[in-house]
Short mmCIF file of N, CA and C in Angstrom, two decimals:
data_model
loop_
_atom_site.label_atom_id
_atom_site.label_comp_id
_atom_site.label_asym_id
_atom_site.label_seq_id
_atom_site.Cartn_x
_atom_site.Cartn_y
_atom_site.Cartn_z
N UNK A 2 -15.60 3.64 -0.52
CA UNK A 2 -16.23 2.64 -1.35
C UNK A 2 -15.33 1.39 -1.38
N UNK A 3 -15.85 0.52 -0.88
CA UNK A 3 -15.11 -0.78 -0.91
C UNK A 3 -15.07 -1.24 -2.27
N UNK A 4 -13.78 -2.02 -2.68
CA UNK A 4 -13.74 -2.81 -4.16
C UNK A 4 -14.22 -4.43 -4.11
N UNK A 5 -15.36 -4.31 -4.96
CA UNK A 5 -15.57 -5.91 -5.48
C UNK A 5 -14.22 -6.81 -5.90
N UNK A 6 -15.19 -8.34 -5.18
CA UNK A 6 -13.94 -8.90 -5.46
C UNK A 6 -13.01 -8.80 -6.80
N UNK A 7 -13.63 -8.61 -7.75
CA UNK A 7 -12.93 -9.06 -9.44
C UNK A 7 -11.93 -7.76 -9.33
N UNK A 8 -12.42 -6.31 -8.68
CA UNK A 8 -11.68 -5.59 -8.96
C UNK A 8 -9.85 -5.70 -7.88
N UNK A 9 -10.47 -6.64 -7.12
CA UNK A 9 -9.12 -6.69 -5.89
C UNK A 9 -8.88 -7.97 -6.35
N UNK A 10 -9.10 -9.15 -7.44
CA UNK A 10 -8.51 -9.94 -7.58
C UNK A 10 -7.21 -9.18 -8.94
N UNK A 11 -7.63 -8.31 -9.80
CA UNK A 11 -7.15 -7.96 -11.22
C UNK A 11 -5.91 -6.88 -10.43
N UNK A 12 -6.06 -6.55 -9.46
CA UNK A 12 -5.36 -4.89 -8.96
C UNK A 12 -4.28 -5.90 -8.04
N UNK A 13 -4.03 -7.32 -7.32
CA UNK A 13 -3.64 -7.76 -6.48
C UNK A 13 -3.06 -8.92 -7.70
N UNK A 14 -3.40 -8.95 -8.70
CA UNK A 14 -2.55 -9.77 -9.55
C UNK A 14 -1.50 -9.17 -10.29
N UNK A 15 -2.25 -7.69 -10.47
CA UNK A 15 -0.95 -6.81 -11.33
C UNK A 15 -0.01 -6.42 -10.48
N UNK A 16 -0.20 -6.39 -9.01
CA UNK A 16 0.67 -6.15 -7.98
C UNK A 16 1.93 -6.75 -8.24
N UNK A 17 1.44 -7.98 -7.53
CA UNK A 17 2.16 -8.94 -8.03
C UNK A 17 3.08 -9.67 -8.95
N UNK A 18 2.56 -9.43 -10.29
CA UNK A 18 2.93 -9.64 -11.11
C UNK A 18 4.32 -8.31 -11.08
N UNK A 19 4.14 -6.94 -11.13
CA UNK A 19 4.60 -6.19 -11.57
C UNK A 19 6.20 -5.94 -10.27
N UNK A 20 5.95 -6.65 -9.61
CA UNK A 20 6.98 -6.77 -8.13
C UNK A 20 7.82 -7.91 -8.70
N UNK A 21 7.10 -9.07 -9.36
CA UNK A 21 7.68 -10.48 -9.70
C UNK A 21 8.44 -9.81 -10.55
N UNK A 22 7.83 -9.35 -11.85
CA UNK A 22 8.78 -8.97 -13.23
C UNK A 22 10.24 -7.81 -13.22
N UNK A 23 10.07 -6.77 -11.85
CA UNK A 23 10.59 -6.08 -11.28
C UNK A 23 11.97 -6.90 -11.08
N UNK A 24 11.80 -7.60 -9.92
CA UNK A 24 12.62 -8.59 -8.86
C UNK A 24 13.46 -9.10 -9.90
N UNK A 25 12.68 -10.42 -10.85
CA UNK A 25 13.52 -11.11 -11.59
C UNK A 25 14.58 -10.56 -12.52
N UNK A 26 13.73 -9.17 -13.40
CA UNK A 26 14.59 -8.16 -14.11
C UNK A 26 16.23 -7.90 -12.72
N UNK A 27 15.55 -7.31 -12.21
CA UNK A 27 17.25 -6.82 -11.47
C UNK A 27 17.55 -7.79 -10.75
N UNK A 28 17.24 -9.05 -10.46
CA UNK A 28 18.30 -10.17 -9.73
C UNK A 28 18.89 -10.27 -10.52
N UNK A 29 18.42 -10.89 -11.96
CA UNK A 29 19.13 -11.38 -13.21
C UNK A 29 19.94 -10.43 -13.53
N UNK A 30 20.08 -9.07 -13.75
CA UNK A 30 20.95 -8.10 -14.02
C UNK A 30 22.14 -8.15 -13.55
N UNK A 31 21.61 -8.11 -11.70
CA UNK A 31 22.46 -8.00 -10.64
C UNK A 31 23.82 -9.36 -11.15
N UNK A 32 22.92 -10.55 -11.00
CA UNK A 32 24.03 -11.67 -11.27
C UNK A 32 24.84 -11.05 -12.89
N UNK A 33 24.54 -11.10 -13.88
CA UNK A 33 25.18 -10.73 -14.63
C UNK A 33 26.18 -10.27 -15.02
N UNK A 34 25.76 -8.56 -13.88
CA UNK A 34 27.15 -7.53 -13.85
C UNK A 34 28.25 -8.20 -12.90
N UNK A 35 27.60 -8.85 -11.78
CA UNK A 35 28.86 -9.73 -10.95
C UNK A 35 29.92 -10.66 -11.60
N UNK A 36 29.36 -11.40 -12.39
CA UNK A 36 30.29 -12.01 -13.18
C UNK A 36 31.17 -10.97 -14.75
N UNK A 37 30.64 -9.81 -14.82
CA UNK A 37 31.12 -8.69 -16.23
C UNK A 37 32.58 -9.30 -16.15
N UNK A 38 32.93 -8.54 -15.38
CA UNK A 38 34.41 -8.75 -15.48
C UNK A 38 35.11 -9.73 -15.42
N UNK A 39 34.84 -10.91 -14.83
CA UNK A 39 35.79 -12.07 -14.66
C UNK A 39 35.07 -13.06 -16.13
N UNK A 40 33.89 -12.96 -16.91
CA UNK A 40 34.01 -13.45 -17.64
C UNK A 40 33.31 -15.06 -17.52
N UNK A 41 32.89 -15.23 -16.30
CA UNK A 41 32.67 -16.60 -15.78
C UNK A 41 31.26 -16.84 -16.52
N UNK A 42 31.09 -18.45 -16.70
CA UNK A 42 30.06 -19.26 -17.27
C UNK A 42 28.76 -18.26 -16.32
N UNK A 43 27.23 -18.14 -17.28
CA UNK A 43 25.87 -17.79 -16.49
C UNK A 43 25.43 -19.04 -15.94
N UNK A 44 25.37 -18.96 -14.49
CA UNK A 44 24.84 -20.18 -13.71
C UNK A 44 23.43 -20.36 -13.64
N UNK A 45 22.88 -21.28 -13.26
CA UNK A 45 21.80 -21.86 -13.17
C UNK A 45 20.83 -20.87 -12.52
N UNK A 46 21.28 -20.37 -11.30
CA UNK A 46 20.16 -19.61 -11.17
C UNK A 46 19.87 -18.24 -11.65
N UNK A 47 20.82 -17.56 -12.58
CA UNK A 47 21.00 -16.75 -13.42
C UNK A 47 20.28 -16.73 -14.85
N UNK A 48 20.56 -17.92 -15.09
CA UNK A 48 19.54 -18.37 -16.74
C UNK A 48 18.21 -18.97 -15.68
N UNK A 49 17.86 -19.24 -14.65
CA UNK A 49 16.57 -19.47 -14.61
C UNK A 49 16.03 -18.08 -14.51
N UNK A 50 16.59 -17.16 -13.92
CA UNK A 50 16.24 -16.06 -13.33
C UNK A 50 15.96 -15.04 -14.67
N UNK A 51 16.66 -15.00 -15.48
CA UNK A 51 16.74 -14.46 -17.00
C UNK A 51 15.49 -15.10 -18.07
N UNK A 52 15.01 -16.14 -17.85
CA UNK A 52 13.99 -16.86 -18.78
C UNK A 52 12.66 -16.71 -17.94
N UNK A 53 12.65 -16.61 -16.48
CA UNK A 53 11.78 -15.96 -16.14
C UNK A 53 11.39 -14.87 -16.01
N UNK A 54 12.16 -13.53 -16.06
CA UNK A 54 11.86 -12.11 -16.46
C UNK A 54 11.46 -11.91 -17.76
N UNK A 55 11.91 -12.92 -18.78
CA UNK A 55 11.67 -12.83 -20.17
C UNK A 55 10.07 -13.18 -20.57
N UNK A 56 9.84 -14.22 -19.25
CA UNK A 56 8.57 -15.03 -19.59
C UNK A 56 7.41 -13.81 -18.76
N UNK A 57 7.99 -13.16 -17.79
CA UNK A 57 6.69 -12.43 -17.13
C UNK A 57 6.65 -11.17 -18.04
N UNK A 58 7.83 -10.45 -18.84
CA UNK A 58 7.72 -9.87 -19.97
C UNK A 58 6.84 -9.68 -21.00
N UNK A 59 6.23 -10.50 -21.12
CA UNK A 59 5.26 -10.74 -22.05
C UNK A 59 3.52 -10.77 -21.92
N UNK A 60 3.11 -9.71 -22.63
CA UNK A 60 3.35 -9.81 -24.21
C UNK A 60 3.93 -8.06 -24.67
N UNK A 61 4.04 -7.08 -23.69
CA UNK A 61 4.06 -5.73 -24.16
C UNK A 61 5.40 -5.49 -23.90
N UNK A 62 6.63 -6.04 -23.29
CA UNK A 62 7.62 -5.68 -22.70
C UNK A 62 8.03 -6.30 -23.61
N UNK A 63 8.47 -7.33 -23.77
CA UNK A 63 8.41 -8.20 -25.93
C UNK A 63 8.31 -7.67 -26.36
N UNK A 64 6.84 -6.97 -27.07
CA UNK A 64 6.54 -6.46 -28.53
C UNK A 64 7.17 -5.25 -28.43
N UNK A 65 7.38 -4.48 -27.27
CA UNK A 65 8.25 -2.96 -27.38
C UNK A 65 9.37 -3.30 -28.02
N UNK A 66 10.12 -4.51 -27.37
CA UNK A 66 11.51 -4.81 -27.78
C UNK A 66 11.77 -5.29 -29.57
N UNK A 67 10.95 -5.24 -30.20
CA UNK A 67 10.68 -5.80 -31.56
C UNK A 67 10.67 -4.26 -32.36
N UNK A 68 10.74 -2.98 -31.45
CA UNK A 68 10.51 -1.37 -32.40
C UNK A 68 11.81 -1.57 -32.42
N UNK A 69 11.59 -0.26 -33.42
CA UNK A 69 13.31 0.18 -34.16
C UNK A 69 14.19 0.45 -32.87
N UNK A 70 15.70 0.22 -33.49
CA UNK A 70 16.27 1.05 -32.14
C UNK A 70 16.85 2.32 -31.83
N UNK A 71 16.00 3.19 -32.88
CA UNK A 71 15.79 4.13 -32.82
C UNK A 71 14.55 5.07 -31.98
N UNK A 72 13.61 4.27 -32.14
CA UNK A 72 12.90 4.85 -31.01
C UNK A 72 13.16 4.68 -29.69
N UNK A 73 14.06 3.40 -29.61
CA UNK A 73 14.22 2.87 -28.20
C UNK A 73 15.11 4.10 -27.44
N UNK A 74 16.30 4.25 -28.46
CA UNK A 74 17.05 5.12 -28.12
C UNK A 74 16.61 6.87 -27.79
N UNK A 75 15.89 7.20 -28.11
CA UNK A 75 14.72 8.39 -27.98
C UNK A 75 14.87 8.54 -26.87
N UNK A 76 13.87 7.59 -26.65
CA UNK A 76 13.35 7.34 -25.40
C UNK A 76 14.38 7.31 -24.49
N UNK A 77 15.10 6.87 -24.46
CA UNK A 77 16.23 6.55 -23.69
C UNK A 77 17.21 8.00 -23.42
N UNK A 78 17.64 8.25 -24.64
CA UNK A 78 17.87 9.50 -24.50
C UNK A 78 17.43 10.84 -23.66
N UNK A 79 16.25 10.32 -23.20
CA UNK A 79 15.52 11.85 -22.66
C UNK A 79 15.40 12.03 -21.34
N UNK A 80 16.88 11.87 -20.30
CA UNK A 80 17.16 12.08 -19.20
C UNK A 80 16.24 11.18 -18.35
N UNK A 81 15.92 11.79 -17.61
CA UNK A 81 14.86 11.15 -16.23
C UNK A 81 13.62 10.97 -16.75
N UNK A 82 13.12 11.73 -17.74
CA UNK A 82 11.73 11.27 -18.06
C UNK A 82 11.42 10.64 -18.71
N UNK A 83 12.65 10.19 -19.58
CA UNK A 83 13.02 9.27 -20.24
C UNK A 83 13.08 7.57 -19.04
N UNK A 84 14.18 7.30 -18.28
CA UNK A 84 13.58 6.60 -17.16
C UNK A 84 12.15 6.48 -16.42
N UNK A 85 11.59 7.11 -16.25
CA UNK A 85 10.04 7.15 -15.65
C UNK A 85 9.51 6.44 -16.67
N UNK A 86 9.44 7.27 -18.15
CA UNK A 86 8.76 6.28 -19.46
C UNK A 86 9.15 5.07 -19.41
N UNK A 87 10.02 4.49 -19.23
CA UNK A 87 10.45 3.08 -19.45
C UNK A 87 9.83 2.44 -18.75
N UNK A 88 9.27 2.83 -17.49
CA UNK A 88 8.87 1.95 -15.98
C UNK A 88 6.85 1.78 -17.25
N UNK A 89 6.57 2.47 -17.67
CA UNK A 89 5.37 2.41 -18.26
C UNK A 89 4.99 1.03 -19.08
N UNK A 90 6.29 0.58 -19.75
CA UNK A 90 5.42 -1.05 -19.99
C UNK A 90 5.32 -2.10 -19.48
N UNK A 91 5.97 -1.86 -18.49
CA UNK A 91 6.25 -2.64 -17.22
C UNK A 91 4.83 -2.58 -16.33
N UNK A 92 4.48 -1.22 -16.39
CA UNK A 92 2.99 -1.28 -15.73
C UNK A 92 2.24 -1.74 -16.38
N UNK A 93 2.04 -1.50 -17.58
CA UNK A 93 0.79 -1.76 -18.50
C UNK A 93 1.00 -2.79 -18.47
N UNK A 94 1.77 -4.13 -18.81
CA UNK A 94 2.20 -5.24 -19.20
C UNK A 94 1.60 -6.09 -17.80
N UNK A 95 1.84 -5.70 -16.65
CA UNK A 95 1.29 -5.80 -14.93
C UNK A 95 -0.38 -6.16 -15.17
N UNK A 96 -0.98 -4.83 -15.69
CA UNK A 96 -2.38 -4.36 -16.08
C UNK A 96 -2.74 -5.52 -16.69
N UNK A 97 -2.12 -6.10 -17.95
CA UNK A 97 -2.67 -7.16 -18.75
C UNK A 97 -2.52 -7.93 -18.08
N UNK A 98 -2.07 -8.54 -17.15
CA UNK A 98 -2.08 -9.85 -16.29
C UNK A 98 -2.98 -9.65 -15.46
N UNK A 99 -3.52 -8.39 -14.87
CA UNK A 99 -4.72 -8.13 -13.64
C UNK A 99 -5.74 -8.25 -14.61
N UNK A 100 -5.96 -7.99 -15.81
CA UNK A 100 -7.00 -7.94 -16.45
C UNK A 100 -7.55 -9.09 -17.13
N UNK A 101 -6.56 -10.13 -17.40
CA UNK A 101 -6.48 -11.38 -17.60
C UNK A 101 -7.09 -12.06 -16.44
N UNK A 102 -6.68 -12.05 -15.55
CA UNK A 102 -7.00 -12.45 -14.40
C UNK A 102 -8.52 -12.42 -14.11
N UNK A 103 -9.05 -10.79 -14.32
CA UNK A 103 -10.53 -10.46 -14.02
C UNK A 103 -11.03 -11.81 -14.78
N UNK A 104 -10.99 -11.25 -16.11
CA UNK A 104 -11.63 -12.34 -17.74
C UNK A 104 -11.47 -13.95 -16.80
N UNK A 105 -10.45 -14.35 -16.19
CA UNK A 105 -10.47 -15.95 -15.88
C UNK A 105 -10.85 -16.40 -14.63
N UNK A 106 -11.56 -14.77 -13.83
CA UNK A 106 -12.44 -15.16 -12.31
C UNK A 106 -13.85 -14.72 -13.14
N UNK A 107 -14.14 -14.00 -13.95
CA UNK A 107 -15.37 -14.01 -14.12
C UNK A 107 -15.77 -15.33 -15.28
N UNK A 108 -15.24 -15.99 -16.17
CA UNK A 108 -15.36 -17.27 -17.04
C UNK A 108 -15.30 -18.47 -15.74
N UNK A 109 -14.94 -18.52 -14.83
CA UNK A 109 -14.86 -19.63 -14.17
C UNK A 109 -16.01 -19.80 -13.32
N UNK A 110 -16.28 -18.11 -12.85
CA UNK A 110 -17.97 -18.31 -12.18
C UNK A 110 -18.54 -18.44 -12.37
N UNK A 111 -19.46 -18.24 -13.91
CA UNK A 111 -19.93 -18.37 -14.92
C UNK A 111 -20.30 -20.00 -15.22
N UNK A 112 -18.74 -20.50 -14.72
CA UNK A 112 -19.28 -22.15 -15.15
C UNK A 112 -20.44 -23.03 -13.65
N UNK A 113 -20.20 -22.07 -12.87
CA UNK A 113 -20.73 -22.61 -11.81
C UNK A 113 -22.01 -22.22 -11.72
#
């Protein structure tokens, strides 16, 4: 069964999206821990790279970060399946941007 377009525009945006938010998360990390030890100023492409993981973050990868940090820690706590869970708002958060996406190819056809 082939997928309509809306469904390969929403599934090819969360792709996307969820590779972008991925990438930026661990470049920005990556630079980070490079400088741990010596202590050096965050450079430019480090704080761009950091305000854009923050910005594709949103809105569920945010509002998680707003629970106690006690649940965070739970979660965290619970070995590997604990890791796997974490990768989950990262997807869903993906989902809301493919689904967003559907809502602003089907409102735009609509005008036509």
């Amino acid at each position: 069964m082939a997928l309509d377009r809306r469904m390969a525009i929403g599934i090819g945006v969360s792709a996307a999206h969820f590779a972008l938010q991925l990438a930026t998360l661990f470049a920005a990390f990556s630079m980070s821990m490079q400088r741990f030890d010596t202590m050096a100023a965050k450079g430019t492409a480090e704080t761009l790279l950091t305000a854009m993981s923050a910005i594709l973050a949103f809105p569920i990868v945010w509002a998680i970060g707003l629970l106690p940090k006690s649940i965070l820690n739970s979660i965290s706590g619970m070995g590997m399946a604990g890791s796997i869970i974490g990768y989950i708002p990262y997807v869903l958060n993906s989902a809301v941007w493919g689904i967003a996406a559907i809502v602003a190819y089907d409102s735009l056809k609509k005008r036509k």
